[in-house]
Short mmCIF file of C-alpha atoms and ligand atoms in Angstrom, two decimals:
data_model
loop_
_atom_site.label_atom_id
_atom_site.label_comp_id
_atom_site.label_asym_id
_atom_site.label_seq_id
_atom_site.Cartn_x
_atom_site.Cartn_y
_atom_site.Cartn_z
CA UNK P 1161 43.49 16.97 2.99
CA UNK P 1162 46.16 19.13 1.90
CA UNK P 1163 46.24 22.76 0.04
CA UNK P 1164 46.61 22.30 -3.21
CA UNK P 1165 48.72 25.91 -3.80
CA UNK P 1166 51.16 25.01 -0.76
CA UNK P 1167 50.86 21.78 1.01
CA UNK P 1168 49.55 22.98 4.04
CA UNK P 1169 46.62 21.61 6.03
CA UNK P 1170 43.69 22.61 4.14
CA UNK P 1171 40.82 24.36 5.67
CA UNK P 1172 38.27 23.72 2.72
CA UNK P 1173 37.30 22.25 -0.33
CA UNK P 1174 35.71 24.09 -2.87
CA UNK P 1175 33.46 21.91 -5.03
CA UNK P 1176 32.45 24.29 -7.99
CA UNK P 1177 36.50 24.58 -8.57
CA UNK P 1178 37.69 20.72 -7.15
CA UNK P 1179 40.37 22.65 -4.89
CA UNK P 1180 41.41 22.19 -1.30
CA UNK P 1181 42.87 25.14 0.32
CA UNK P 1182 44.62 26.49 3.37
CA UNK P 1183 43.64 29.03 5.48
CA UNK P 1184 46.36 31.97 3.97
CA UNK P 1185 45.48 30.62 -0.03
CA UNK P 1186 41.84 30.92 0.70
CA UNK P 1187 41.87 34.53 1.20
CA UNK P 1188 43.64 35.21 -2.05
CA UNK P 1189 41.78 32.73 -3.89
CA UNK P 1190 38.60 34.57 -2.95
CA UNK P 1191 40.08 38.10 -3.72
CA UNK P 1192 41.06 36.85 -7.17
CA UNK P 1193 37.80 35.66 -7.94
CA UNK P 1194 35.66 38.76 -6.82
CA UNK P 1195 38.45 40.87 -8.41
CA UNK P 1196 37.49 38.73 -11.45
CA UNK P 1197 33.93 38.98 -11.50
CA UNK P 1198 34.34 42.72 -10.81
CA UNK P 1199 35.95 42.89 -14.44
CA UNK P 1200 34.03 40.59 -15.84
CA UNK P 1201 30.52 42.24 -15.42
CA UNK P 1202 32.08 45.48 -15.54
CA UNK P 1203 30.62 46.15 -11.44
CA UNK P 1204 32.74 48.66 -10.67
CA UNK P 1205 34.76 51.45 -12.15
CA UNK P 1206 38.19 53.14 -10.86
CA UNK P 1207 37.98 56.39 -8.77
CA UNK P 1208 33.70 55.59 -8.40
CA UNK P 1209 32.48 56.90 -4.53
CA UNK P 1210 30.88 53.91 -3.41
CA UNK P 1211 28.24 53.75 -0.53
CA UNK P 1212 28.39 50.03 0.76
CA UNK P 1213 25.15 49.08 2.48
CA UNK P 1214 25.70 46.95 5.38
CA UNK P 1215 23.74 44.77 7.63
CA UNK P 1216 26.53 43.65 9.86
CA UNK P 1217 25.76 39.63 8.68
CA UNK P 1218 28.45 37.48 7.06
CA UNK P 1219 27.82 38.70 3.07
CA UNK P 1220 27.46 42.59 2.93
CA UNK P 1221 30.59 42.44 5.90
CA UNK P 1222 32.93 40.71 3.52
CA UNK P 1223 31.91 42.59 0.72
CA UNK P 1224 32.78 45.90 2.77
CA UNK P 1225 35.99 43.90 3.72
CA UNK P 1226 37.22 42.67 0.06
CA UNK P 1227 35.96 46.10 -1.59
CA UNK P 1228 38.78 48.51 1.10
CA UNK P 1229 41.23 45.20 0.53
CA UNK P 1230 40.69 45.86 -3.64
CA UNK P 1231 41.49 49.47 -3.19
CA UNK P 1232 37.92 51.17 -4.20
CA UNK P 1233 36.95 53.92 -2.65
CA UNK P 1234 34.12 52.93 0.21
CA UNK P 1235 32.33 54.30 3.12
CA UNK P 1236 29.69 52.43 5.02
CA UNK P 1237 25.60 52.93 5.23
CA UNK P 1238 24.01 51.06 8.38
CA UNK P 1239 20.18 51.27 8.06
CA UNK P 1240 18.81 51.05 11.72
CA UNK P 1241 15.04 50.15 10.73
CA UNK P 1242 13.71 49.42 14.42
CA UNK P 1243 13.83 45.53 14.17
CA UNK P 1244 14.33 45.24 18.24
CA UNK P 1245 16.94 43.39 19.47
CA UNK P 1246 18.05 42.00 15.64
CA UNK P 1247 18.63 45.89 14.96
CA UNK P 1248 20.94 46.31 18.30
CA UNK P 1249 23.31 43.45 17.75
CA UNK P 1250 23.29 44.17 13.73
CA UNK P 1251 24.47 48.10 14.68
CA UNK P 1252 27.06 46.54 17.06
CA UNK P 1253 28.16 44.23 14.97
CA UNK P 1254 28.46 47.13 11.72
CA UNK P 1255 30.16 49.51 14.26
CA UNK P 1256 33.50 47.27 14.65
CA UNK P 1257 33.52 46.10 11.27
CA UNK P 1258 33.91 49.93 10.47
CA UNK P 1259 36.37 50.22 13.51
CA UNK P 1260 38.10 47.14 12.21
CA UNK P 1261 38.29 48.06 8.47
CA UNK P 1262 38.88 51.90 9.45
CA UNK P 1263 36.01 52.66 6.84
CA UNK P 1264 33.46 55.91 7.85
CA UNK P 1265 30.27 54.87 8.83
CA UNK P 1266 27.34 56.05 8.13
CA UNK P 1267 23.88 55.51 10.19
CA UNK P 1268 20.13 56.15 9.13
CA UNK P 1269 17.54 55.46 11.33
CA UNK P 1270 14.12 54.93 10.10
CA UNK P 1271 12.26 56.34 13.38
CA UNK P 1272 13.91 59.59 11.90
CA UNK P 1273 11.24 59.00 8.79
CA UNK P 1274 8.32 58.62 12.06
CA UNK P 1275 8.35 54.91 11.97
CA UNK P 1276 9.81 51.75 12.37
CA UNK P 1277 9.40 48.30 10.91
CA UNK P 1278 8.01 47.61 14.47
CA UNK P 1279 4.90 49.56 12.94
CA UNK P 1280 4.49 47.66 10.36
CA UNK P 1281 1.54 44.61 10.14
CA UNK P 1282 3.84 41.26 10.26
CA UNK P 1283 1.99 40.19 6.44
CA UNK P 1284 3.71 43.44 5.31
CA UNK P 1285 7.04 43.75 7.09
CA UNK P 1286 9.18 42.33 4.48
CA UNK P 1287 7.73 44.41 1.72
CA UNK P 1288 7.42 47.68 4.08
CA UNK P 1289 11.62 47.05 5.11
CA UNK P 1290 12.72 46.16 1.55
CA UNK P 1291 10.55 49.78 0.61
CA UNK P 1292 12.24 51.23 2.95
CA UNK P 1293 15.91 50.16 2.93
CA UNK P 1294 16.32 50.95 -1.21
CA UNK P 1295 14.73 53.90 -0.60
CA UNK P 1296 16.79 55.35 2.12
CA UNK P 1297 20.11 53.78 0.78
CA UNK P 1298 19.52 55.81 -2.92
CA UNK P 1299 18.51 59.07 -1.27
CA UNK P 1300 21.57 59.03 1.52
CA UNK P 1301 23.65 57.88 -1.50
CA UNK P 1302 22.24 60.76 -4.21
CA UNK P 1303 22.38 63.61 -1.18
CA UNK P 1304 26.15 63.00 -0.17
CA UNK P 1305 27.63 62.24 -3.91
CA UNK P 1306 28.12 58.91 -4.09
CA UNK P 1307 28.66 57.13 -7.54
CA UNK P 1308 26.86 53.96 -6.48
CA UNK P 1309 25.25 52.07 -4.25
CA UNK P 1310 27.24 48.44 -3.36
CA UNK P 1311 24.72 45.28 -1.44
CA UNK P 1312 25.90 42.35 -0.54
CA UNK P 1313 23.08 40.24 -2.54
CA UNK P 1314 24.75 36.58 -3.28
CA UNK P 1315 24.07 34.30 -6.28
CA UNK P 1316 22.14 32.67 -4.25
CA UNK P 1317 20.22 35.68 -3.34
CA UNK P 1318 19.66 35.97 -7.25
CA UNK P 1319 18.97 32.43 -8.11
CA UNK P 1320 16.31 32.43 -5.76
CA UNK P 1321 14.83 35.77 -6.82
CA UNK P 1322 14.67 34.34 -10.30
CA UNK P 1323 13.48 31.05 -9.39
CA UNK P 1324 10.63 32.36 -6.92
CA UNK P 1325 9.62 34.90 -10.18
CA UNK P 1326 9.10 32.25 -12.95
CA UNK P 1327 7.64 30.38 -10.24
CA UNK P 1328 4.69 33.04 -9.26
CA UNK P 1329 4.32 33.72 -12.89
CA UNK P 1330 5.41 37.07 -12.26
CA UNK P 1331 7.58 39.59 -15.18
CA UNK P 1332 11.50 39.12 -13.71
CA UNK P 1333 12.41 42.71 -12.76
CA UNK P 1334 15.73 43.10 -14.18
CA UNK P 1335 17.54 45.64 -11.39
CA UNK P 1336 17.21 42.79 -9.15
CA UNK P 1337 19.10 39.94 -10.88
CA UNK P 1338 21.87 42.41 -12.63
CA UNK P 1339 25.32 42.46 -11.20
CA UNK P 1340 25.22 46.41 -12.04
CA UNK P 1341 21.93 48.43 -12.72
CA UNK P 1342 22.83 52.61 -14.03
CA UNK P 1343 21.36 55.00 -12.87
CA UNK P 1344 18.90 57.53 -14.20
CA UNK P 1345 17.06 60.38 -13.08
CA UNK P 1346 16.95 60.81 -9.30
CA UNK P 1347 18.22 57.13 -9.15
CA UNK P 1348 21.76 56.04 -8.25
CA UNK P 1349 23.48 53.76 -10.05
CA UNK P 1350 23.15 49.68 -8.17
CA UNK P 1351 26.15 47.43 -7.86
CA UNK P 1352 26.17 43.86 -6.68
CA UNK P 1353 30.05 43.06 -6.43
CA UNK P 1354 29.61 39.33 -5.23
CA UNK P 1355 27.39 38.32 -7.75
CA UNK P 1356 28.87 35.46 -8.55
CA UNK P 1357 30.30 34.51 -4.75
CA UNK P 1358 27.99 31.80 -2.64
CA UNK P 1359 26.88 32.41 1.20
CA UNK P 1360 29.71 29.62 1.96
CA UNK P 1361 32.61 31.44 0.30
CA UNK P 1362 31.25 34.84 1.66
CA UNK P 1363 31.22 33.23 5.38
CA UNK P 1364 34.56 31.63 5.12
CA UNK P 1365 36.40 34.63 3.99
CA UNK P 1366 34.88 36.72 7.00
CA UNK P 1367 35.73 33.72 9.18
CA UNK P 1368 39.45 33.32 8.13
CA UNK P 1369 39.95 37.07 8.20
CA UNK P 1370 38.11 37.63 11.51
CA UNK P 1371 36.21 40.43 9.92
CA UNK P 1372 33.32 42.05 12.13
CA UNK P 1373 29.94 40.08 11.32
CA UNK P 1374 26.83 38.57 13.83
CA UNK P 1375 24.95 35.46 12.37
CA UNK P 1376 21.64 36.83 14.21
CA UNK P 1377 18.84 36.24 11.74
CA UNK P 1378 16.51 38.83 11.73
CA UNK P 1379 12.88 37.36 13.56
CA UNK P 1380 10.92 37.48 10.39
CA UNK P 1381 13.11 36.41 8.03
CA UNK P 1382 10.95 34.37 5.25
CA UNK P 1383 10.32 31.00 5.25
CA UNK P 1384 13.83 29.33 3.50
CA UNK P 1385 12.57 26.46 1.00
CA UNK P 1386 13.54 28.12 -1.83
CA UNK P 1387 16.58 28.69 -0.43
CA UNK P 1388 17.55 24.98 0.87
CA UNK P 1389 15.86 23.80 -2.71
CA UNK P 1390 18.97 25.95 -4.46
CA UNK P 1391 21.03 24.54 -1.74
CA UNK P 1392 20.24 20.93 -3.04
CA UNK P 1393 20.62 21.65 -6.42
CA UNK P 1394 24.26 23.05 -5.92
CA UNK P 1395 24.81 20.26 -3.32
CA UNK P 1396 23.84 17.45 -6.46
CA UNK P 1397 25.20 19.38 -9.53
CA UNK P 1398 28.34 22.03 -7.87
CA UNK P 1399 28.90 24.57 -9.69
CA UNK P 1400 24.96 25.22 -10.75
CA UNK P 1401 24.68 28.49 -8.92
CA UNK P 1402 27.54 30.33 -10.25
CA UNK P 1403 26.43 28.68 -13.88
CA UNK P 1404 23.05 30.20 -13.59
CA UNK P 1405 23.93 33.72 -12.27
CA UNK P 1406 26.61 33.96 -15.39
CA UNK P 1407 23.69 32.54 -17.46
CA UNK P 1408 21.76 35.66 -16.38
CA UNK P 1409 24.03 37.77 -17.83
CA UNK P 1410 25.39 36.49 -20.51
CA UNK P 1411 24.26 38.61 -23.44
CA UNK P 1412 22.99 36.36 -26.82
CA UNK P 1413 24.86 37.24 -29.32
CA UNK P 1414 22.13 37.51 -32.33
CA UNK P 1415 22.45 34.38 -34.67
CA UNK P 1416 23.94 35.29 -38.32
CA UNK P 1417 21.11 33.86 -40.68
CA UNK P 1418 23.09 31.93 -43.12
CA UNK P 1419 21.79 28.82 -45.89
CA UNK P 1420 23.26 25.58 -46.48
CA UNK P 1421 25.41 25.49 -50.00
CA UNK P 1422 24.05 21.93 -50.02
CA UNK P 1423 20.43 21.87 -49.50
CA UNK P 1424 19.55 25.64 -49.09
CA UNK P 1425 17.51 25.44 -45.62
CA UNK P 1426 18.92 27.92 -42.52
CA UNK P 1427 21.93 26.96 -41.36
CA UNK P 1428 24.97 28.66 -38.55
CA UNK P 1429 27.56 27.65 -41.18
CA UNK P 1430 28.15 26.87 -44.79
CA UNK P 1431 26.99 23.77 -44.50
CA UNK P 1432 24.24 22.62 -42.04
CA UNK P 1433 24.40 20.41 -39.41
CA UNK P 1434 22.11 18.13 -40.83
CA UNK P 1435 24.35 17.93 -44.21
CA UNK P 1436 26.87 17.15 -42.09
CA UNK P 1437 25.02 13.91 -40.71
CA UNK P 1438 24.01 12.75 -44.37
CA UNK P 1439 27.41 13.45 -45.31
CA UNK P 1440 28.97 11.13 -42.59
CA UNK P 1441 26.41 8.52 -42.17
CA UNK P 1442 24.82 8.13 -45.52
CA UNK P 1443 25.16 4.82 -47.08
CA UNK P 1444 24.74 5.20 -50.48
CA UNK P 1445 27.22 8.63 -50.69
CA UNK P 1446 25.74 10.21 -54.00
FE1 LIG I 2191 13.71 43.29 6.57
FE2 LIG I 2191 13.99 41.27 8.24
FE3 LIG I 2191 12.33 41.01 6.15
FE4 LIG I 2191 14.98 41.10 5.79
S1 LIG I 2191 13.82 39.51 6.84
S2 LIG I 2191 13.45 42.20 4.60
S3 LIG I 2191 15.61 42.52 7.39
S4 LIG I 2191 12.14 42.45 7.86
ZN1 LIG I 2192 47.85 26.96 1.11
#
């Protein structure tokens, strides 16, 4: 398989775009498309502080990678929450991307707030760190003047939020499924810039620029079948994922009420659709 840009060996092939690329082509094809869905959804705006939450895994490293590489102005927030050994090789892995990208980094710990997730009962550890980590990452972000807060949430991070919410019968809560969320009051303002990016593209890019990243999962990460059912989906229809995240956003532009000049009823255009059938197809044309 060759790159379709320069001929080269090709590294990948992206379904959702039917493109094989090289290692070097890759990397800008991936820059041009965040940088695209960065003005598209209006994420980010020029000469904004941003505080990038990282992890040290594979998405919220490249985002910290592609966000210095786009020129924005970034530091780094590492959120130690206690998780044992996951939270030592996370830290080390967050303190060379920062060495690497030459980005300050900052570090919270949550035994500073008297706990850890440690303390936590395992039925509420999930719930207790997510509590935990958005609070923390608005406060150090409202404290030292940053515009916004950047995560590295994926689309499939948001497809499955949505999916799992309609599923439970639960409202959807909106700040979690919008590429940017202002803020208000004592709340800083929430930016998602690879909202439209997949896990894959995210891991390639930190692979083929050898960015700083460990693929440690954390020990009670959740069950993954919604995850591998999205997986499936994209696997059987490419393209599905990035569909439904721009779906999400896509604002409905209210329909102008007009009436058929033929037969009166609602119609989108002077003539309605159904006119338009009798027109074509009727057989004895009045
Ligand atoms: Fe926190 Fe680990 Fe649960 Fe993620 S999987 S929310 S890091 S406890
Ligand atoms: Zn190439």
């Amino acid at each position: 398989m060759k790159c379709k840009k320069c001929g080269k060996n090709a590294i990948t092939y992206l379904k959702p775009y039917r493109i094989a690329l090289c290692k070097d082509c890759y990397v800008d094809f991936y820059k041009n498309l965040v940088r695209r869905s960065i003005n598209r959804f209006k994420i980010l705006k020029r000469g904004e502080r941003i505080l990038a939450s990282v992890s040290g895994g594979k998405d919220s490293s490249a985002m910290a990678s592609i966000l210095k590489e786009l020129g924005y102005d970034v530091e780094l927030l590492y959120i130690d929450l206690g998780i044992g050994e996951y939270s030592k090789v996370s830290e080390k892995a967050v303190r060379d991307l920062a060495r690497d990208l030459d980005l300050d980094l900052n570090v919270v710990r949550l035994k500073d707030y008297g706990f850890t997730i440690s303390d936590v009962e395992i039925s509420k550890v999930c719930s207790a760190c997510g509590i935990s980590k958005r609070y923390i990452m608005n406060r150090f972000a409202r404290e030292n003047d940053f515009d916004v807060v950047a995560t590295g949430h994926t689309a499939e991070d948001v497809v499955v939020f949505y999916i799992k919410n309609i599923a439970s019968g639960s409202k959807v809560w909106a700040e979690k499924l919008l590429p940017r969320v202002e803020g208000f009051d004592k709340f800083v303002t929430k930016v998602k810039p690879l909202y439209e990016m997949s896990e894959k593209e995210n891991l390639l890019y930190v692979i083929c620029k050898e960015i700083p990243h460990t693929l440690e999962e954390c020990p009670h990460a959740p069950n993954p079948d919604w995850k591998e059912i999205v997986y499936e989906i994209e696997r059987r229809k490419p393209g599905f994922v990035k569909n439904f995240v721009r779906g999400i956003v896509k604002e409905e532009k209210p329909m102008k009420i007009m009436h058929c000049k033929i037969c009166g009823e609602v119609s989108s255009g002077e003539v309605c659709a159904f006119c338009k059938l009798r027109m074509k197809y009727c057989r004895s044309k009045a």
